[in-house]
Tab-separated table of C-alpha atoms and ligand atoms in Angstrom:
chain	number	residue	atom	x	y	z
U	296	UNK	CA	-18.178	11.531	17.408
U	297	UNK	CA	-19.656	8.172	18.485
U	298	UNK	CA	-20.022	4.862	16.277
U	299	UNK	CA	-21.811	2.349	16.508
U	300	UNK	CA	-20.758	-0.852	18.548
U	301	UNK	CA	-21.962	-3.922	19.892
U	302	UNK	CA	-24.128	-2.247	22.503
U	303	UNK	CA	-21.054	-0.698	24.237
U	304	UNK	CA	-20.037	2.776	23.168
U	305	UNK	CA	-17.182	3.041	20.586
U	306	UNK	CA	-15.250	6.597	20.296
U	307	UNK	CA	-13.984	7.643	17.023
U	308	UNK	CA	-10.561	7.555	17.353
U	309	UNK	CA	-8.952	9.544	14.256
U	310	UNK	CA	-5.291	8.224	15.153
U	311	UNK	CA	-7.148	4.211	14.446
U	312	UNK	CA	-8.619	5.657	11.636
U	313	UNK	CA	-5.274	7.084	9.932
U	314	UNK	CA	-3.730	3.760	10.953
U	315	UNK	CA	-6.191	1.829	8.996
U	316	UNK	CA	-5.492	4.222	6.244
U	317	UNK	CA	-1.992	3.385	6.410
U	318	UNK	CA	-2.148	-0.505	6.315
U	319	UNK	CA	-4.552	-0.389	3.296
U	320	UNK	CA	-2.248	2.076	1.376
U	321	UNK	CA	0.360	-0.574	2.597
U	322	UNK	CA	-1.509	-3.563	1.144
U	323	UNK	CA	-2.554	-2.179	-1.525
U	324	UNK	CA	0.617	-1.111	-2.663
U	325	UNK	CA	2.253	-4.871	-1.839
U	326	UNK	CA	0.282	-5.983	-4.226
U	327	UNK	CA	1.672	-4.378	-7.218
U	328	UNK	CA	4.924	-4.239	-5.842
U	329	UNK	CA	4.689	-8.580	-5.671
U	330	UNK	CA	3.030	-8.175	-9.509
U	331	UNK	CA	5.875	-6.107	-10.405
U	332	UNK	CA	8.102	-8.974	-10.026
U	333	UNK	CA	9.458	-8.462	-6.494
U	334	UNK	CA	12.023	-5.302	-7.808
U	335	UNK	CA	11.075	-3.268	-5.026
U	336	UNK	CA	11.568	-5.942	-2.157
U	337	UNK	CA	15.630	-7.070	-1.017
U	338	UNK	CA	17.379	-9.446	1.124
U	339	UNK	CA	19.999	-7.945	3.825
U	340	UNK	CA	21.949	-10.295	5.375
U	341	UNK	CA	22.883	-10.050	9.353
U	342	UNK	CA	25.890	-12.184	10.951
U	343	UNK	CA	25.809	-14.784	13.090
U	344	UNK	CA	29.168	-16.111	14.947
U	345	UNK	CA	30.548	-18.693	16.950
U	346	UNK	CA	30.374	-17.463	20.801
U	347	UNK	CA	33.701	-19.198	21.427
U	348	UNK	CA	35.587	-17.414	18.780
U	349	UNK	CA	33.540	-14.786	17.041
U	350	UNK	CA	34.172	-16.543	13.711
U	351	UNK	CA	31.556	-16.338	10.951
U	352	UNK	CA	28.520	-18.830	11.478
U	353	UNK	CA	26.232	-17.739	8.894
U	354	UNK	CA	23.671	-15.387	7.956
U	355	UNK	CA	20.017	-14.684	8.379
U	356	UNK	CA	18.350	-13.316	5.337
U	357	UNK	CA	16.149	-10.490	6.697
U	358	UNK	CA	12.992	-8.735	4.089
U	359	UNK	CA	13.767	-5.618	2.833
U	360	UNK	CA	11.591	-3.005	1.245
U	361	UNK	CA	12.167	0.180	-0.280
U	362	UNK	CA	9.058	1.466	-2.055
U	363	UNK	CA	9.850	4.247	-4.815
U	364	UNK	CA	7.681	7.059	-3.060
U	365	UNK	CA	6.989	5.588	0.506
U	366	UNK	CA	10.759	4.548	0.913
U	367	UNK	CA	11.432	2.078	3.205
U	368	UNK	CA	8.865	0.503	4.951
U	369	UNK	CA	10.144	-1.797	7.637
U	370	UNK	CA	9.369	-5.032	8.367
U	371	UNK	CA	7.371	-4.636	11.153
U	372	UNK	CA	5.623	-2.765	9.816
U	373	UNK	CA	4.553	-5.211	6.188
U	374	UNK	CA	5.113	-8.408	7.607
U	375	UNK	CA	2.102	-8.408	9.478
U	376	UNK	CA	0.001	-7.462	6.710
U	377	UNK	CA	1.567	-10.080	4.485
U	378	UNK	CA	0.788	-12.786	6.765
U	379	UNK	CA	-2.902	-11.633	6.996
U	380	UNK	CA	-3.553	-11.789	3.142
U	381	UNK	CA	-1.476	-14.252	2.259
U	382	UNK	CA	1.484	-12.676	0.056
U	383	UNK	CA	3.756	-13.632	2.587
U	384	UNK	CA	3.562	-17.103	0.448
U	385	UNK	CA	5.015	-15.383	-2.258
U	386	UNK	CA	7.421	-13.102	-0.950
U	387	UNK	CA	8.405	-16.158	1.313
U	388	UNK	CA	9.142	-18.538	-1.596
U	389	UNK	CA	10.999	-15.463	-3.205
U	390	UNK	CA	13.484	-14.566	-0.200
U	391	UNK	CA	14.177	-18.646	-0.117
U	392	UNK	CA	14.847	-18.777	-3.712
U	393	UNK	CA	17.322	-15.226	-2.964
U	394	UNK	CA	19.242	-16.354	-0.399
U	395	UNK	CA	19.559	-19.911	-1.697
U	396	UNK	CA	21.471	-18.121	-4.683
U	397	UNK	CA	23.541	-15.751	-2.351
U	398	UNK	CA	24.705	-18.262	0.071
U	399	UNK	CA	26.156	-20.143	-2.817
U	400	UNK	CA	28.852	-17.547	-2.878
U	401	UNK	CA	29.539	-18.136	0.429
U	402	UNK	CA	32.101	-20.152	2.226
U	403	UNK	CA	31.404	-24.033	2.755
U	404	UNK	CA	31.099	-23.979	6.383
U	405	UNK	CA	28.670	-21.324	6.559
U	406	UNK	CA	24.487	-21.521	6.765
U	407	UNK	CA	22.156	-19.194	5.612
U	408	UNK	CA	18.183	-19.133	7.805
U	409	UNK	CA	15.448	-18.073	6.504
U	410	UNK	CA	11.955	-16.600	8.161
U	411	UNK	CA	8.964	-19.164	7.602
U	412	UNK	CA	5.759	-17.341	8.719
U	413	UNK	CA	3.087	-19.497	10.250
U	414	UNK	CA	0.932	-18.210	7.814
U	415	UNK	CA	3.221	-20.301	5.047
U	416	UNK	CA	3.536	-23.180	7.125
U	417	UNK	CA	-0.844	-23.545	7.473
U	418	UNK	CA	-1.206	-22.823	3.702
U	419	UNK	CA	0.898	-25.968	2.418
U	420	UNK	CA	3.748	-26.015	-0.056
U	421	UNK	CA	6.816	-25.043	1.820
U	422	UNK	CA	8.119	-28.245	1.654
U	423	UNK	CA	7.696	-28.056	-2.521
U	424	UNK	CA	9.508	-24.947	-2.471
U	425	UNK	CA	12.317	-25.138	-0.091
U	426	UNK	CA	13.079	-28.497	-2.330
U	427	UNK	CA	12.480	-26.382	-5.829
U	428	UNK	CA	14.723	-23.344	-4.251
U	429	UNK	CA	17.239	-26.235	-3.221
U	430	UNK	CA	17.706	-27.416	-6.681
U	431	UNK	CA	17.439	-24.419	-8.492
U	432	UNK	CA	20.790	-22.896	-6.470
U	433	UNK	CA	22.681	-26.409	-6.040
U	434	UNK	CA	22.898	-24.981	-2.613
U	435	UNK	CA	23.493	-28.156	-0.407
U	436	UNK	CA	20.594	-29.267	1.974
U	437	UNK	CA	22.631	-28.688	5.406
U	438	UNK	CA	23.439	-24.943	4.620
U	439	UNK	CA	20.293	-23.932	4.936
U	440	UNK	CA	18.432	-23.176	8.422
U	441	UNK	CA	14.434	-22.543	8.288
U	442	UNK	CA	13.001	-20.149	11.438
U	443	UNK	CA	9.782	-20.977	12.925
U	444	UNK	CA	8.439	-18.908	15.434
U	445	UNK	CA	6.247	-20.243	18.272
U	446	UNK	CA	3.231	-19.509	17.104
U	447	UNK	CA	3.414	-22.113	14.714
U	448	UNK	CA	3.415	-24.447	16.748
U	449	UNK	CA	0.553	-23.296	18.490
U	450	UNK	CA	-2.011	-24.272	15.620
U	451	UNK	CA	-0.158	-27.609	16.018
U	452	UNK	CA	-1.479	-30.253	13.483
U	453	UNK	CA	-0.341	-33.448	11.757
U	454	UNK	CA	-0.139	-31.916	8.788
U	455	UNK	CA	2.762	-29.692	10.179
U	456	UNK	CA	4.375	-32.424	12.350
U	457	UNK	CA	4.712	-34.016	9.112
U	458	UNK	CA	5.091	-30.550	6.910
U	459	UNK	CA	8.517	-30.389	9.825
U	460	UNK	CA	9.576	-33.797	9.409
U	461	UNK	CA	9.623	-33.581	5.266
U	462	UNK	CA	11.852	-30.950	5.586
U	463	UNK	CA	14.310	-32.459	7.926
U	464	UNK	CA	14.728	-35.447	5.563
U	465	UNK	CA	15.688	-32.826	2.820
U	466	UNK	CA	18.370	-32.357	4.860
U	467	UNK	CA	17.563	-28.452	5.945
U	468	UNK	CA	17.464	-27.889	9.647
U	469	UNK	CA	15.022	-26.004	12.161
U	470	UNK	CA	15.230	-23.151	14.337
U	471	UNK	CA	12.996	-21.596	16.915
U	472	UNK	CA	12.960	-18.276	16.880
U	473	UNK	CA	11.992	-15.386	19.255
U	474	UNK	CA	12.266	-18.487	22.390
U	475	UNK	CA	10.770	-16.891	25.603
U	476	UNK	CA	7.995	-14.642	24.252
U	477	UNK	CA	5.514	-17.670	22.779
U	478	UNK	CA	3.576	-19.268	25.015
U	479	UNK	CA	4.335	-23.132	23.992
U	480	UNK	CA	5.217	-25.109	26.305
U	481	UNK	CA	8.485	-26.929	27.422
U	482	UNK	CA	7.499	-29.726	26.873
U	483	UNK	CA	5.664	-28.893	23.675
U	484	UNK	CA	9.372	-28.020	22.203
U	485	UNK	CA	10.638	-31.291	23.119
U	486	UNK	CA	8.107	-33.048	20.826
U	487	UNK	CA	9.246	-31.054	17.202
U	488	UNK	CA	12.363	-32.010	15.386
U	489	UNK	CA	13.853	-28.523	16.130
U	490	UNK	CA	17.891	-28.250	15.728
U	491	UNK	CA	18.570	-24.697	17.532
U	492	UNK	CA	16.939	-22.263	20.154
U	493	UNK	CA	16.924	-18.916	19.127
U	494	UNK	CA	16.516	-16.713	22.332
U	495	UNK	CA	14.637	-13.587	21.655
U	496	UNK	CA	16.426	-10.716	22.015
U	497	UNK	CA	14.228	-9.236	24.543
U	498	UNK	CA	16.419	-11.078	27.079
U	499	UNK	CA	19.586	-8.973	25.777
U	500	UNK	CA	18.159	-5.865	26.763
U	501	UNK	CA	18.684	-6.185	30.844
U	502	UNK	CA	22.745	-7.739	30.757
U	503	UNK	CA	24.210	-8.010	32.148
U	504	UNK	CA	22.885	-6.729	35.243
U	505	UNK	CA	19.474	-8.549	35.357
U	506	UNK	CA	19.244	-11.513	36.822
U	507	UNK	CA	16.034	-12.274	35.747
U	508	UNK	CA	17.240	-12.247	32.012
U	509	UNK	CA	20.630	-13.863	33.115
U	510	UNK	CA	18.104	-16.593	34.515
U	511	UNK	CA	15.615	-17.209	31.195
U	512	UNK	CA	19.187	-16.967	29.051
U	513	UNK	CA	20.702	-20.029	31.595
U	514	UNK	CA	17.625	-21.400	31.417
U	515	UNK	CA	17.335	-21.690	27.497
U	516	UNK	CA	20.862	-23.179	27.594
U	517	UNK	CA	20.358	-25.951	29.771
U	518	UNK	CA	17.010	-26.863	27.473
U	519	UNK	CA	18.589	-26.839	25.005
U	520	UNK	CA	21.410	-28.845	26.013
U	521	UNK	CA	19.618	-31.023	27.034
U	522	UNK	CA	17.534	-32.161	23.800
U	523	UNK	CA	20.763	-31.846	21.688
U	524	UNK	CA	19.553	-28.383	20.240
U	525	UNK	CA	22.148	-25.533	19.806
U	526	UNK	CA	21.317	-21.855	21.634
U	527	UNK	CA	22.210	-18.650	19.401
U	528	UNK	CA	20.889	-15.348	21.693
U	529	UNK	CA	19.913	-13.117	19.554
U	530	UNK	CA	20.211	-8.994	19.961
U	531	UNK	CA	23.726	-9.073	21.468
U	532	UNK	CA	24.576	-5.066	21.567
U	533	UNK	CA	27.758	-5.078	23.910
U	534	UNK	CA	30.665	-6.776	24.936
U	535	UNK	CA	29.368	-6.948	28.443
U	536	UNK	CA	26.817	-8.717	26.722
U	537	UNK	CA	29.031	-11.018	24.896
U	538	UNK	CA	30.970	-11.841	27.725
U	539	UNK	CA	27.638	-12.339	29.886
U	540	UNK	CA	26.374	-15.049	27.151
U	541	UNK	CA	29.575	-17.096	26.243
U	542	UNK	CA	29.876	-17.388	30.212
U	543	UNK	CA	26.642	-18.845	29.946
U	544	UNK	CA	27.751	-21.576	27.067
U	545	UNK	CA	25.367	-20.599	24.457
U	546	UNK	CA	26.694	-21.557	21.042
U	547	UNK	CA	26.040	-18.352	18.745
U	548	UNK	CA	25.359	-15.401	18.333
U	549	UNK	CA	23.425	-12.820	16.323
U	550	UNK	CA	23.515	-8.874	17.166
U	551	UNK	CA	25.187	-5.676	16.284
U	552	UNK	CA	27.960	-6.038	18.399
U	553	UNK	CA	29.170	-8.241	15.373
U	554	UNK	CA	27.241	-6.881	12.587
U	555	UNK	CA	23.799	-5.742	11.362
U	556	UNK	CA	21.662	-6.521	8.270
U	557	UNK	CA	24.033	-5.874	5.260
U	558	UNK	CA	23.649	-6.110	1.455
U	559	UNK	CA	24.673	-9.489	-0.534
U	560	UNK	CA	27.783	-8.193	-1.383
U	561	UNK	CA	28.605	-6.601	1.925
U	562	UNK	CA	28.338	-9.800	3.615
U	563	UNK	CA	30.299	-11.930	0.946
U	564	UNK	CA	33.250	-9.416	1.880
U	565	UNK	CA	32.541	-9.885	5.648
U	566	UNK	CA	32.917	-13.467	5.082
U	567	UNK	CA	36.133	-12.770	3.083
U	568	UNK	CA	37.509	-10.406	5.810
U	569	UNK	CA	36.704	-12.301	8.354
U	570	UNK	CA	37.417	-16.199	6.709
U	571	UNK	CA	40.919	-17.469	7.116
N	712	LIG	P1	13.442	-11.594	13.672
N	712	LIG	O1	13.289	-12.800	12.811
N	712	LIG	O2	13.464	-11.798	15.147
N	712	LIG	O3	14.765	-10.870	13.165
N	712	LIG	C1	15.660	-10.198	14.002
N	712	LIG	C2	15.366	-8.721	14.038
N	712	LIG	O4	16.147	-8.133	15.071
N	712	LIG	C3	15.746	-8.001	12.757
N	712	LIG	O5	14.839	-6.908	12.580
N	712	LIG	C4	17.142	-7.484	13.102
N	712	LIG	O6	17.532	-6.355	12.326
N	712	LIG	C5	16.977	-7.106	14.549
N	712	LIG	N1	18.231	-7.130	15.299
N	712	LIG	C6	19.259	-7.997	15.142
N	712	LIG	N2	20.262	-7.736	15.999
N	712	LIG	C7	19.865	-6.683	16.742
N	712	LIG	C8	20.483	-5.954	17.827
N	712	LIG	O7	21.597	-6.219	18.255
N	712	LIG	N3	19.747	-4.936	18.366
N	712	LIG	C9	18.506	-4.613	17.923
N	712	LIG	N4	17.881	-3.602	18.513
N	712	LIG	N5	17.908	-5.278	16.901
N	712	LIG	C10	18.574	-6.308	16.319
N	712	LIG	P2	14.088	-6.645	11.196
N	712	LIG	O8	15.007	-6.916	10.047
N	712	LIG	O9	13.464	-5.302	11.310
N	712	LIG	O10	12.960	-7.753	11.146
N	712	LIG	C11	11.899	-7.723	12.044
N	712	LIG	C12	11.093	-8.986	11.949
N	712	LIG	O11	10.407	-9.086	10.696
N	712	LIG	C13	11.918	-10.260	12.043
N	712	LIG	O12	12.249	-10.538	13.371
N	712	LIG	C14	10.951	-11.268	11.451
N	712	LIG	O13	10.008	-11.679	12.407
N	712	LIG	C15	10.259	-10.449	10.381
N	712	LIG	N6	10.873	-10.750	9.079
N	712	LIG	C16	11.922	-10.160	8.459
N	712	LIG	N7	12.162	-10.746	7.258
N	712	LIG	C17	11.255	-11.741	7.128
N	712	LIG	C18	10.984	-12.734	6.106
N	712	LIG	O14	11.649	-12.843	5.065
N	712	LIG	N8	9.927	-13.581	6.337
N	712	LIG	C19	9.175	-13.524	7.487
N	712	LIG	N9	8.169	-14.400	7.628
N	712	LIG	N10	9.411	-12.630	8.450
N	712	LIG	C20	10.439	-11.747	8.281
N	713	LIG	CA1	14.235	-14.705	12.572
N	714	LIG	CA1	14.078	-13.611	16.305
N	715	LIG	CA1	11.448	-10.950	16.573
């Protein structure tokens, strides 16, 4: 079967075709889901330690979805599609508001981060509702951690320069996340009011025996370092792992050598279990 194209020749491709299917039934089904007051969406909450100690850090709040006849539909998968028409606003301001509430019953010394999609950032009103989620929970400014990924940064304005620096005098602080697979550069970084490197977990995968990841990981470190940012690796599996990244000096870490994304209450008891 042929379609038409733009003067070059375009295949029908039935696997692209069921895919489209997919995200529409996807999308489509997001939309009630949001109108049905967010029932079907959940926050699970993954660990992140001290390197030097494996003590409790903090959390990351992490979208869940279980749809009543699709099941669970991951992340990857709906994120994507939320950023493209926009719902990711709302389910954004909803996961702040969440975890906001949930890391209240956490101990003091202990942050919860939450995903900010570029998408959010470009439309306006974070600012508004991380300070709204803020006083709704009583949750104190400094326990909460925002993620930005590269990309953001990428459609670089002065409206988000300033969009970053309103939230740092709330008191929240920044984190880049997924560091190594953006394109920004170095020296771009430098220039936001970022508090922490996240290194992408990509660079996990080859400890401990690649160098080449051993390199980017040192490499992150030393950045960070030296513009007074902290360095959690993300996507730690193994104790070789571990090992390979404390070496290495970097502050935290996030993985499922210490824990993967739990329920509320299955992280307030790992914070029990694990507190003093
Ligand atoms: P991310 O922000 O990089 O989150 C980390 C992802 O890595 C999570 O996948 C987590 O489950 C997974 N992970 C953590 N440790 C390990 C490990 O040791 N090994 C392996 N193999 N994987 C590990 P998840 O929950 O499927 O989320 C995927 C992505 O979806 C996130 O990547 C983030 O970009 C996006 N996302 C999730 N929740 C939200 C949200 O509330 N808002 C926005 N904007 N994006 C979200
Ligand atoms: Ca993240
Ligand atoms: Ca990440
Ligand atoms: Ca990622």
């Amino acid at each position: 079967a042929r379609k038409q194209g733009g003067g070059g020749i375009a295949y029908y491709d039935p696997n692209h075709a069921q895919q489209l299917q997919r995200a529409r039934l996807v999308e489509r089904e997001m939309q009630s889901a949001v109108k049905d007051g967010s029932k079907q969406f959940w926050v699970a909450y993954q660990p992140q330690v001290h390197t030097k100690d494996g003590s409790p850090a903090g959390a990351e709040a992490l979208l869940r979805w279980t749809h009543p006849e699709l099941g669970t539909i991951s992340p990857g998968e709906f994120i994507e599609i939320a950023e493209a028409n926009g719902i990711i606003v709302q389910l954004g301001r909803w996961i702040l508001n969440q975890a906001c509430r949930d890391a209240c019953a956490w101990p003091e010394d202990v942050t919860v981060s939450v995903n900010v999609s570029p998408t959010q950032l470009l439309r306006g009103g974070v600012v508004k509702d991380v300070r709204e989620a803020l006083a709704a929970s009583g949750l104190p400014p400094h326990r909460l951690e925002l993620e930005l990924t590269e990309s953001s940064f990428l459609t670089a304005t002065e409206d988000l320069l300033s969009q970053l620096e309103a939230l740092k005098a709330l008191g929240v602080s920044l984190a880049l996340d997924d560091f190594g697979t953006g394109y920004s550069s170095l020296g771009y970084i430098a220039s936001f009011p970022v508090d922490k490197i996240k290194v992408d977990q990509t660079f996990m995968r080859g400890l401990p025996q690649s160098s080449r990841d051993q390199s980017v990981i040192f490499a992150a470190q030393v950045l960070g370092e030296g513009l007074g940012m902290e360095v959690l690796c993300e996507g730690v599996e193994t104790e070789d792992q571990y090992q390979l990244v404390r070496s290495i000096g970097c502050h935290k870490i996030q993985g499922y050598l210490f824990g993967k994304p739990q329920t509320a209450a299955e992280i307030r008891s790992w914070f029990v279990e694990k507190g003093s």
